[in-house]
Coordinates of C-alpha atoms in Angstrom, one line a residue:
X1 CA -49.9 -2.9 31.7
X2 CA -46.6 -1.6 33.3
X3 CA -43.6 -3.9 31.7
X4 CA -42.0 -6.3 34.3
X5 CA -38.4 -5.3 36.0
X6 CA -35.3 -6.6 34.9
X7 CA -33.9 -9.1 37.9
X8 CA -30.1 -8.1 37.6
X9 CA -27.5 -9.8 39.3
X10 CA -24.2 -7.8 39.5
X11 CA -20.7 -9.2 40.9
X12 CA -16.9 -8.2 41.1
X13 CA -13.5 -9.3 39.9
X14 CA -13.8 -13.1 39.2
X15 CA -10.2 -13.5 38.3
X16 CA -11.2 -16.9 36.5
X17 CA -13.2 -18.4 38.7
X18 CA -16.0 -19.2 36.7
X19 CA -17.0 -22.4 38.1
X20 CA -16.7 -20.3 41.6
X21 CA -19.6 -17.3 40.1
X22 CA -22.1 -19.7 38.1
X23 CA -22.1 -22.1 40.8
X24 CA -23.5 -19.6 43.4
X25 CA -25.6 -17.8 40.6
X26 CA -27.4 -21.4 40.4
X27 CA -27.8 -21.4 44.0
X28 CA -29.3 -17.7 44.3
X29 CA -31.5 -19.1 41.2
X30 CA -32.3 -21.9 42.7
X31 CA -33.6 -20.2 46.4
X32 CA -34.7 -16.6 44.5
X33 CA -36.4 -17.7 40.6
X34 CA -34.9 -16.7 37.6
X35 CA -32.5 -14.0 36.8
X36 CA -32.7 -11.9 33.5
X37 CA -28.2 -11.2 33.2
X38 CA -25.4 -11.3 35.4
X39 CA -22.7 -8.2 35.0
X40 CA -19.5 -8.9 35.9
X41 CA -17.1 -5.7 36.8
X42 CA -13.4 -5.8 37.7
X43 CA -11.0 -8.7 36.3
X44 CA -13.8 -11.5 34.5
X45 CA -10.3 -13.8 33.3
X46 CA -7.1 -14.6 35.7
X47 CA -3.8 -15.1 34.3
X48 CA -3.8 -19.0 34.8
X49 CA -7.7 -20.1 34.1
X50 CA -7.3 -21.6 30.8
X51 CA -8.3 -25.0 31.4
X52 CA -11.8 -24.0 33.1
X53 CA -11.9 -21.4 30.0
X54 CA -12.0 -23.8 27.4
X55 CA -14.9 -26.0 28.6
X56 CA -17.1 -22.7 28.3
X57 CA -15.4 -21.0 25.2
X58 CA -16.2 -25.1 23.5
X59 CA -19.1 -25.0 24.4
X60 CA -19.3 -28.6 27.0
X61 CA -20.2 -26.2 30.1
X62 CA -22.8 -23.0 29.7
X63 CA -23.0 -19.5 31.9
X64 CA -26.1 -20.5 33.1
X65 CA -27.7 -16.8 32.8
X66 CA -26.6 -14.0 30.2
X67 CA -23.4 -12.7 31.3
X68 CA -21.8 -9.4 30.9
X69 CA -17.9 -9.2 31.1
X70 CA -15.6 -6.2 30.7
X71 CA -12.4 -6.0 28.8
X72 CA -9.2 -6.7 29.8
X73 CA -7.3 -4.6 32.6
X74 CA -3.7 -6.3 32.2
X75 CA -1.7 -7.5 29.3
X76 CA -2.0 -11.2 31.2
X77 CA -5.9 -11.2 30.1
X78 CA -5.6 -9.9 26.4
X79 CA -5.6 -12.8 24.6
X80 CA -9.2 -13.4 26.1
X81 CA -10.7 -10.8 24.1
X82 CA -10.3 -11.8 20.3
X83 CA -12.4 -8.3 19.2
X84 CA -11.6 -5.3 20.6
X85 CA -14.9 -3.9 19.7
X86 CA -16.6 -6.5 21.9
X87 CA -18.5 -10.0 21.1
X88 CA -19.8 -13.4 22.4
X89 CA -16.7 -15.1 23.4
X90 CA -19.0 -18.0 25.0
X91 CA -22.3 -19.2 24.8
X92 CA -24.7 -17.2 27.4
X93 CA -21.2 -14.7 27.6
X94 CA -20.6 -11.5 26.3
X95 CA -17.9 -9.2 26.3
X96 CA -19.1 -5.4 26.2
X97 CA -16.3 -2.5 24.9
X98 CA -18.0 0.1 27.0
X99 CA -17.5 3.1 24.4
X100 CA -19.5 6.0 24.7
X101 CA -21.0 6.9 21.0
X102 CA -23.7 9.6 22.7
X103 CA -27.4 9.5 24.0
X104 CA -30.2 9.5 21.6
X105 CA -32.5 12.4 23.3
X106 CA -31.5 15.2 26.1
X107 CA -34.0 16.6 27.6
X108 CA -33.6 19.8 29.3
X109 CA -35.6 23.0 29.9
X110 CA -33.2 25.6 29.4
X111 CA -31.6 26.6 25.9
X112 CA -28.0 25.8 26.0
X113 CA -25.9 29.2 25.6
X114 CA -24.5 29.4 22.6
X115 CA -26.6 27.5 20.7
X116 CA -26.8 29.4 17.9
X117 CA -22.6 29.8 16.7
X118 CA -22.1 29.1 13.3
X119 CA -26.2 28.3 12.5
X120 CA -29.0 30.0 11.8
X121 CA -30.8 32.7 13.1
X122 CA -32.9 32.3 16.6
X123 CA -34.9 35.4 15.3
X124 CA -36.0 37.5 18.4
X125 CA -33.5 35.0 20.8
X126 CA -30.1 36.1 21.5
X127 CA -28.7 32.6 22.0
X128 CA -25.4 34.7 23.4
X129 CA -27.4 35.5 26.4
X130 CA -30.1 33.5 27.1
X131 CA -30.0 30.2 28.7
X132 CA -27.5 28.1 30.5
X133 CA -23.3 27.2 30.0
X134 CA -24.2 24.4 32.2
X135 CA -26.5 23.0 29.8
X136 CA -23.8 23.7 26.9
X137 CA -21.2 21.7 28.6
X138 CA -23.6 19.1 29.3
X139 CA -24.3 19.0 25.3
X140 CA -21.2 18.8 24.3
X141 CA -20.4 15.9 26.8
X142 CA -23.3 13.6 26.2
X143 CA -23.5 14.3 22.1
X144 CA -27.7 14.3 21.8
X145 CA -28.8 13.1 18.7
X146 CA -31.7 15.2 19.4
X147 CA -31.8 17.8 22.1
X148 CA -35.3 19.4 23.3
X149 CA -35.3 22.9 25.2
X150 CA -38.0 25.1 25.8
X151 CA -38.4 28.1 28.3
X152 CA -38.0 31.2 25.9
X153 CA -41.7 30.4 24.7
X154 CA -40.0 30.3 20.7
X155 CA -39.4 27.8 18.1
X156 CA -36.0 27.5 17.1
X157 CA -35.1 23.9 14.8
X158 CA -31.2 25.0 14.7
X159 CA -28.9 23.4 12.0
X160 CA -27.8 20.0 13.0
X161 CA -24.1 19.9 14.5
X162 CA -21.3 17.9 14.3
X163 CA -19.6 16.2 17.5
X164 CA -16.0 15.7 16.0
X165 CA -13.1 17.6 14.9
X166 CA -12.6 17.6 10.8
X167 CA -9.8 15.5 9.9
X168 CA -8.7 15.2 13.6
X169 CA -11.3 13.0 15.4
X170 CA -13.2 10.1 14.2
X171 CA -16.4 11.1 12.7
X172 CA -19.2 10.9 14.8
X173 CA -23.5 11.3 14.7
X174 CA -24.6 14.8 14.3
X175 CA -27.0 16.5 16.6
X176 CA -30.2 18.4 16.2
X177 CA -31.4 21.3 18.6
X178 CA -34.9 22.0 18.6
X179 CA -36.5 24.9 20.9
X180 CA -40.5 24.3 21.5
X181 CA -42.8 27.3 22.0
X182 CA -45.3 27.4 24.8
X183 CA -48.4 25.3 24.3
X184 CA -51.2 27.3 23.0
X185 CA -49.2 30.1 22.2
X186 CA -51.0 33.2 20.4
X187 CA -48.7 33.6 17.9
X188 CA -49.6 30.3 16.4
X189 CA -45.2 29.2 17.2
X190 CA -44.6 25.0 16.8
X191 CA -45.0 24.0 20.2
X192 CA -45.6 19.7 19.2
X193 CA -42.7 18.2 17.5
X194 CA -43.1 14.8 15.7
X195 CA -40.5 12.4 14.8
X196 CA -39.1 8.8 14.6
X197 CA -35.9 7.5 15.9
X198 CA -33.8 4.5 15.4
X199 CA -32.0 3.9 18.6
X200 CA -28.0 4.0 17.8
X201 CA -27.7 0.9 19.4
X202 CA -29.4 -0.7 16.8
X203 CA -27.7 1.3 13.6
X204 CA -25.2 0.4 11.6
X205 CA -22.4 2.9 12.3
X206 CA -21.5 3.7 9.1
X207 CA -25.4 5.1 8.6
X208 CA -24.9 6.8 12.3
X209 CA -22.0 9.0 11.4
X210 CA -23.1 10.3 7.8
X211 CA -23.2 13.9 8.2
X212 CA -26.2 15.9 6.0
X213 CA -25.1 18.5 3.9
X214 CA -26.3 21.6 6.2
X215 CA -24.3 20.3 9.0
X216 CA -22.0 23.2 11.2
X217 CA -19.0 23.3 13.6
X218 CA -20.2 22.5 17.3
X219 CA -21.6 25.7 18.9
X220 CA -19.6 24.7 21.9
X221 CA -16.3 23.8 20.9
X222 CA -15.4 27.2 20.7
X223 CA -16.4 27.8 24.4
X224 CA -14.4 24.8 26.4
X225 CA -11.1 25.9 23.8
X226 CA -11.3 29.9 25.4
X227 CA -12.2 28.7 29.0
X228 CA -9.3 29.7 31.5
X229 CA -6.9 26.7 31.8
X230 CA -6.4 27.6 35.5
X231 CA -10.2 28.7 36.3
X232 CA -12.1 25.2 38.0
X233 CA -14.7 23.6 35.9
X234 CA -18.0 25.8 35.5
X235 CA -20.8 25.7 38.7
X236 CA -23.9 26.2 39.6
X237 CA -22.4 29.2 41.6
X238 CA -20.9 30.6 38.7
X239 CA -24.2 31.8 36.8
X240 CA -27.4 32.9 38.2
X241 CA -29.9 30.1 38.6
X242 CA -32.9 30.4 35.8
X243 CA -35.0 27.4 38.0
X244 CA -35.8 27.1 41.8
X245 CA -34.5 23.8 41.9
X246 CA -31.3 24.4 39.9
X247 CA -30.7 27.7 42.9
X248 CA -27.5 27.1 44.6
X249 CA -26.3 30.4 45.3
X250 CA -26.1 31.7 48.9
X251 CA -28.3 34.8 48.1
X252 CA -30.7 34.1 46.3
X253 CA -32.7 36.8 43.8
X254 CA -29.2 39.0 44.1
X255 CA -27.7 39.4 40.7
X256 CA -23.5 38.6 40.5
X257 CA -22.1 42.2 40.4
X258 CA -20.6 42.5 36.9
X259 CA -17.6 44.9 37.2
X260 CA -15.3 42.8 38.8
X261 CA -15.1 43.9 42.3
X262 CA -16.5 41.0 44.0
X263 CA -13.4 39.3 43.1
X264 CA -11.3 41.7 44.1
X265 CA -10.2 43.3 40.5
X266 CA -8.8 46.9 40.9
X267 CA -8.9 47.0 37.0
X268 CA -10.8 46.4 33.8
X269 CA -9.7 43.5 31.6
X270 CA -7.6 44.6 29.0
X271 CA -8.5 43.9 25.1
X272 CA -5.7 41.3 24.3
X273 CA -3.3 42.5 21.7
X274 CA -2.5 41.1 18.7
X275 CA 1.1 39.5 18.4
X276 CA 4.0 42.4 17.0
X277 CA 6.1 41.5 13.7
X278 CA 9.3 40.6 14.5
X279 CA 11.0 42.6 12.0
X280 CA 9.7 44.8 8.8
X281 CA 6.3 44.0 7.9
X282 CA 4.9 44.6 4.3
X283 CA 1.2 44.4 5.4
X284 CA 0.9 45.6 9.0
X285 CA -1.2 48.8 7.9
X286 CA 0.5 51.0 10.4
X287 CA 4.1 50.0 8.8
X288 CA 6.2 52.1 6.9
X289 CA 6.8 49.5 4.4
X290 CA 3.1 49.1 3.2
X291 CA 2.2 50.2 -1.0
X292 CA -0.3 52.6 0.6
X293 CA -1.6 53.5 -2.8
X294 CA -3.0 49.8 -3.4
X295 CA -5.2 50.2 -0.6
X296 CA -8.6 50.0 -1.9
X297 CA -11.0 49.8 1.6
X298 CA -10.0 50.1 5.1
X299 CA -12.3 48.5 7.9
X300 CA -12.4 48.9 12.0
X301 CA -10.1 45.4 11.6
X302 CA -8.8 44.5 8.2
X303 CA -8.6 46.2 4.9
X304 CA -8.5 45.4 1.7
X305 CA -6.1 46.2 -0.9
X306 CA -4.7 45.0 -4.5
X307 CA -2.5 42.3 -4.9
X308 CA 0.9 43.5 -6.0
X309 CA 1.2 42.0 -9.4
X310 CA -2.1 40.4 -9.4
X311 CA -3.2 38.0 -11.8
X312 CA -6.2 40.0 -12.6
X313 CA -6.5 44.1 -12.1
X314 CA -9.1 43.0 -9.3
X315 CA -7.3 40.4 -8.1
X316 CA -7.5 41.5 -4.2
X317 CA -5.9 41.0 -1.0
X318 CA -8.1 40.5 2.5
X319 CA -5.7 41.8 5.6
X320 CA -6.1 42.5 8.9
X321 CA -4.7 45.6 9.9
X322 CA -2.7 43.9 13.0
X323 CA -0.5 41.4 13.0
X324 CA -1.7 38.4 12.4
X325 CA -0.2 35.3 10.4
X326 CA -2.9 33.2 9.8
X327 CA -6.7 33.0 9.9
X328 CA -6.6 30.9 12.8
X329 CA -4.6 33.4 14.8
X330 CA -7.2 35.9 14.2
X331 CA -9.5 36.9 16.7
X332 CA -13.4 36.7 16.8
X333 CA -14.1 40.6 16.5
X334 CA -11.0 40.4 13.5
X335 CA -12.7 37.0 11.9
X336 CA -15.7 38.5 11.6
X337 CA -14.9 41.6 9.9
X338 CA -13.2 39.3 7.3
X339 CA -16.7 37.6 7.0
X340 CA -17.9 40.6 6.1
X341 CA -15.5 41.2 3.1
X342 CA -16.1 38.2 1.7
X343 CA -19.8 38.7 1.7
X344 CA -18.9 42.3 0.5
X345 CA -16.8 40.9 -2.8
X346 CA -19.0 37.8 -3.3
X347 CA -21.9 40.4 -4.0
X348 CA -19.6 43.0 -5.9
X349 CA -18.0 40.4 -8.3
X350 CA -21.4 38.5 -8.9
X351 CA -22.6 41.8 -9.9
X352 CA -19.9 41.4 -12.8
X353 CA -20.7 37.9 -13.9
X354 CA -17.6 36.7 -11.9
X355 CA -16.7 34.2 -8.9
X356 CA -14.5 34.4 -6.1
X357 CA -11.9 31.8 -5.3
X358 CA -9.6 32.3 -2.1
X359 CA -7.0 30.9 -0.9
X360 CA -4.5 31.2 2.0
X361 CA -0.7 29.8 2.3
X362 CA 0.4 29.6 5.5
X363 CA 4.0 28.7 4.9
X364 CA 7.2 31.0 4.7
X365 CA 5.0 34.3 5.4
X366 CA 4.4 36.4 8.7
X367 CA 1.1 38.3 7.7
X368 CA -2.3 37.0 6.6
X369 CA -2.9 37.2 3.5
X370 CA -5.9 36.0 2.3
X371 CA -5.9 36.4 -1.5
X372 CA -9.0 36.8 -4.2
X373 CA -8.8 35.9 -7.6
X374 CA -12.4 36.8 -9.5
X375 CA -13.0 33.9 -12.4
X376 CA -15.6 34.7 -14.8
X377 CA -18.8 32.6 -14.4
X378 CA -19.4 31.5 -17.7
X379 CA -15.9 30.2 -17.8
X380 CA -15.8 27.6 -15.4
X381 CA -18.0 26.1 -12.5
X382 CA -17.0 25.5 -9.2
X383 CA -16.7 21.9 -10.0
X384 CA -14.1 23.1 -12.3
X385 CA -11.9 24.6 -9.9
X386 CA -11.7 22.3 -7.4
X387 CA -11.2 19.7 -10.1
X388 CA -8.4 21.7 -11.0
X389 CA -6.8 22.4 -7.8
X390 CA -7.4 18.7 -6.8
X391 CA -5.6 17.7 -9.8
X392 CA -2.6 20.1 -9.6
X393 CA -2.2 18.6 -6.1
X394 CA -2.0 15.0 -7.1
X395 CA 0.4 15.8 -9.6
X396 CA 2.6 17.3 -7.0
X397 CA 1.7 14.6 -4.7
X398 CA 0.2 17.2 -2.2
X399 CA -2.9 15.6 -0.3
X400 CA -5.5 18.4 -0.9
X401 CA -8.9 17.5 1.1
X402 CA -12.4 18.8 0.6
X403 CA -14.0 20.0 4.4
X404 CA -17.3 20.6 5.0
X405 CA -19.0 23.8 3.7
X406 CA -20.0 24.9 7.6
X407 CA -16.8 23.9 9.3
X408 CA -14.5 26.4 10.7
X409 CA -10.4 26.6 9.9
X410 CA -9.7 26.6 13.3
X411 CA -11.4 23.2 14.1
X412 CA -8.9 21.8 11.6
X413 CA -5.4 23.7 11.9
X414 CA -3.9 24.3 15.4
X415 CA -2.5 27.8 15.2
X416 CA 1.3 27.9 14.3
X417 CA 0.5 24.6 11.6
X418 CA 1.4 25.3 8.2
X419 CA -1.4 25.2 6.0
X420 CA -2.5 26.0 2.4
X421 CA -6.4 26.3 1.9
X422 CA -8.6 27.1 -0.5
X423 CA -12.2 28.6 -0.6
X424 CA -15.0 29.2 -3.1
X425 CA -17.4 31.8 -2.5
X426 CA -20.3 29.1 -2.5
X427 CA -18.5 28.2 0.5
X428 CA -16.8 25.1 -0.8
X429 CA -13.3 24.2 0.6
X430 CA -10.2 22.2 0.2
X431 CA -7.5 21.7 3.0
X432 CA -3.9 20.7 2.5
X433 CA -1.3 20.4 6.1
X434 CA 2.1 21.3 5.0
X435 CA 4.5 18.8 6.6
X436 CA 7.2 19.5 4.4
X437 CA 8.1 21.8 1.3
X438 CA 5.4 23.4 -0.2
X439 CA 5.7 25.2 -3.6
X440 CA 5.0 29.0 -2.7
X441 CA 3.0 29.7 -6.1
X442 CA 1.1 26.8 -6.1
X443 CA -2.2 28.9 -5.7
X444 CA -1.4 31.3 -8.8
X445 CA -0.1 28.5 -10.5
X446 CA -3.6 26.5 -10.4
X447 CA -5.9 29.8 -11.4
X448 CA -3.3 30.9 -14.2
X449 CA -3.6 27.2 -15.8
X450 CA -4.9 26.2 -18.9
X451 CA -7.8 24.5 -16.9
X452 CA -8.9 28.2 -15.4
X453 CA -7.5 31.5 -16.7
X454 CA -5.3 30.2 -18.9
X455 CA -2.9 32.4 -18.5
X456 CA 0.0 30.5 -17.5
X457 CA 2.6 33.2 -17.6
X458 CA 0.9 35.2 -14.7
X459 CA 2.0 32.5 -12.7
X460 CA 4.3 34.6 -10.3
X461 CA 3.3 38.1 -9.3
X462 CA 7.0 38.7 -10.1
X463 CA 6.7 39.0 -14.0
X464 CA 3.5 40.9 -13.5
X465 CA 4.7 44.0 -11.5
X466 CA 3.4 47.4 -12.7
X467 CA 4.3 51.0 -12.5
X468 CA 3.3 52.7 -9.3
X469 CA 1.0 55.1 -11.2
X470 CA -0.5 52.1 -13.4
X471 CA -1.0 50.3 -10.1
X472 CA -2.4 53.5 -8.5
X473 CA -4.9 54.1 -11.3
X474 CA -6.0 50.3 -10.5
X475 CA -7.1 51.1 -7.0
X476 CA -8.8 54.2 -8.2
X477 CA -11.2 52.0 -10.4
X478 CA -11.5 49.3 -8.1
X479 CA -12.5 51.6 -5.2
X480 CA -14.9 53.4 -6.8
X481 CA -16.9 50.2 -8.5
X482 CA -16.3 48.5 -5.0
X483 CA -18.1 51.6 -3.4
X484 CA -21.7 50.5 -3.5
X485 CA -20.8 47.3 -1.7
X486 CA -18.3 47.9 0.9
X487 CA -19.3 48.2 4.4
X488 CA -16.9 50.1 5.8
X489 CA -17.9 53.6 4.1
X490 CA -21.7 53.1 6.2
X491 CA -20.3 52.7 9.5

């Protein structure tokens, strides 16, 4: 049996003039039957309707239907609204905060392009390529709790996302992208997905909000930053229609020409360059100044080299080979190319019973330098260090905050913002914005402590310089143990 319709009565501004509105919603009532709610749009209070107020907020008169009311529009009306958040400021009357928190399920038949930045592998799907931006945007705006696709005839459950910016935006619900495979499929793919839902309406919003532990950085964040400021918003025009109904273009079936000359471009777009030192540069690879003989691997992008007066004799600097001053400066060909070091000296200094830890200081330096101090495994967990970093930091009075395993630097530092940051190789992290001074060893002197090398005396890569042969012998034996596992020597 098909559930009865709502009868919904809906009016405008009422300024106050509430005997004025439930009068004639009595007489409507009266000729019609029975209305289920009355929403009132517009101005619900006027500036001088205190009196008639009173006798409803007491209680000796009653809306005599549900009513709906909107939050104040002028400073004359605030003191009408004792929660911001919205409540029953009268029997039978309500006043809504109309605050978007997200939908519960999107529904669309296209994958949204993108999807799968910073997740898990689509397998056979290049997520760069197939689907729709117009579905992205869409995503991103309405923040799914779940989002169903289908279309590419695979199953894809991606790693739930997050729909806030770490330490910028108020935390909000994460969503969950799941791709369906045709029904009946040979290849035996998921093609039926069951699940239970509790409607957000009804959660408490603490519960909504907690993020799970395999939660990433939104796939689409990255996409609306690097649009065109000047370009209009994305159209149906603007990418080839993938369903008849979705067609807008004028000629249909035609593919967009791809080089440019539809719009009128003479030439191809230029790779963007990175920004040029202002001065002398100790780390631009192509400068005069750089210790050439403590490089240890070079890369299409970065390269890797020993740290002058390390703490350890594999203590290494990450570097890209342009100038660049922080990671979040870098760019995505450049990023990713540092993501392969990382993997690269994860594996090598597992190999030797050792962990990673890096950290960056982006404060009072020009080049990125992304520094890696191996720590011997049976010495200390990674529990340990952050303990010990956490602890260094409160003694200092420097707010050091943990952010999730997934997210990305550049969702949480706007470039040019001084920084310090710190980064396991289990992917753990710690966070500190530098509004002030900032000690400039305060990365040594945590990993030379008592607590984890004890060697306290290391503390600045002043005291630790070596002879250039002694430091050239260094990179000799770190290259060739590093062989096996670096990249760049099987492009």
């Amino acid at each position: 049996m098909a559930a009865a319709p709502l009868r919904v009565l809906a009016c405008g501004d009422v300024e106050g003039r509430l005997e004025a509105i439930f009068g004639r919603v009595r007489a409507i009532q009266a000729k019609s039957g029975r209305f289920d709610m009355l929403l009132c749009v517009g101005n619900f209070f006027g500036s001088t309707c205190e009196a008639e107020w009173a006798e409803y907020r007491t209680g000796a008169k009653k809306a005599p239907i549900p009513t709906f009311v909107l939050g104040a529009n002028s400073p004359d009306t605030l003191s009408y609204f004792p929660d911001v958040s919205g409540c029953e400021l009268a029997e039978n009357i309500t006043y809504l905060a109309p605050h978007f928190r997200g939908v519960d399920i999107l529904l669309t038949s296209p994958w949204p392009r993108d999807v799968g930045t910073f997740a898990n592998s689509a397998g056979e799907i290049d997520t760069k390529k197939c689907g729709s931006k117009l579905v992205s945007d869409l995503a991103a705006s309405l923040k799914p709790r779940y989002h169903f696709a289908a279309l590419e005839k695979a199953y894809y459950e991606r790693l739930p996302y997050r729909n806030h910016m770490v330490l910028q935006e108020t935390p909000q619900h994460v969503t969950r992208f799941i791709a369906l495979a045709d029904v009946g499929n040979t290849s035996k793919k998921k093609y039926l997905y069951a699940f239970s839902i509790v409607p957000m309406s009804s959660m408490d919003p603490a519960e909504l909000v907690k993020q799970p532990q395999d939660v990433t950085e939104n796939p689409y964040r990255k996409l609306r930053k690097e649009a065109p400021k000047s370009k209009a918003p994305l159209s149906a025009e603007e990418e080839p229609a993938c369903q008849f109904f979705f067609d807008l273009n004028k000629h249909q079936g035609k593919k967009r020409p791809s080089d440019g000359k539809e719009r009128g471009d003479s030439q191809p777009k230029q790779a963007k360059k990175p920004p040029q030192p202002t001065g002398p540069c100790w780390f631009c690879l192509a400068s005069p100044e750089v210790e050439k003989h403590l490089v240890v691997s070079i890369g299409t992008h970065c390269y890797l080299a020993l740290a002058k007066g390390g703490l350890s004799p594999d203590h290494v600097l990450i570097l890209p080979i342009g100038h660049y001053q922080s990671v979040v400066d870098l760019s995505s060909e450049v990023l990713e190319e540092v993501t392969k070091y990382k993997a690269a000296l994860k594996e090598f200094f597992r190999s030797k019973g050792k962990r990673y830890v890096l950290f960056e200081r982006n404060y009072r330096s020009q080049h990125l330098q992304l520094q890696v101090i191996p720590v011997p495994l049976d010495l200390c967990t990674s529990e340990d260090i952050k303990e010990a970093f956490i602890t260094q930091a409160q003694e200092q009075q420097i707010e050091l905050l943990e952010i999730p395993e997934h997210s990305d630097i550049a969702q949480v530092a706007q470039p040019g913002t001084p920084y310090f940051y710190v980064e396991l190789d289990t992917g753990e992290k710690l966070f500190h914005r530098i509004r002030g001074r900032f000690p400039l060893q305060f990365g040594r002197e945590v990993l030379a402590s008592e607590a984890l090398l004890a060697q306290p005396q290391r503390a600045d890569w002043r005291q630790c310089a070596a002879q250039r042969p002694e430091e050239a012998a260094q990179a000799r034996s770190f290259r060739g143990a590093f062989e096996p596992f670096d990249f760049s020597l099987r492009a």
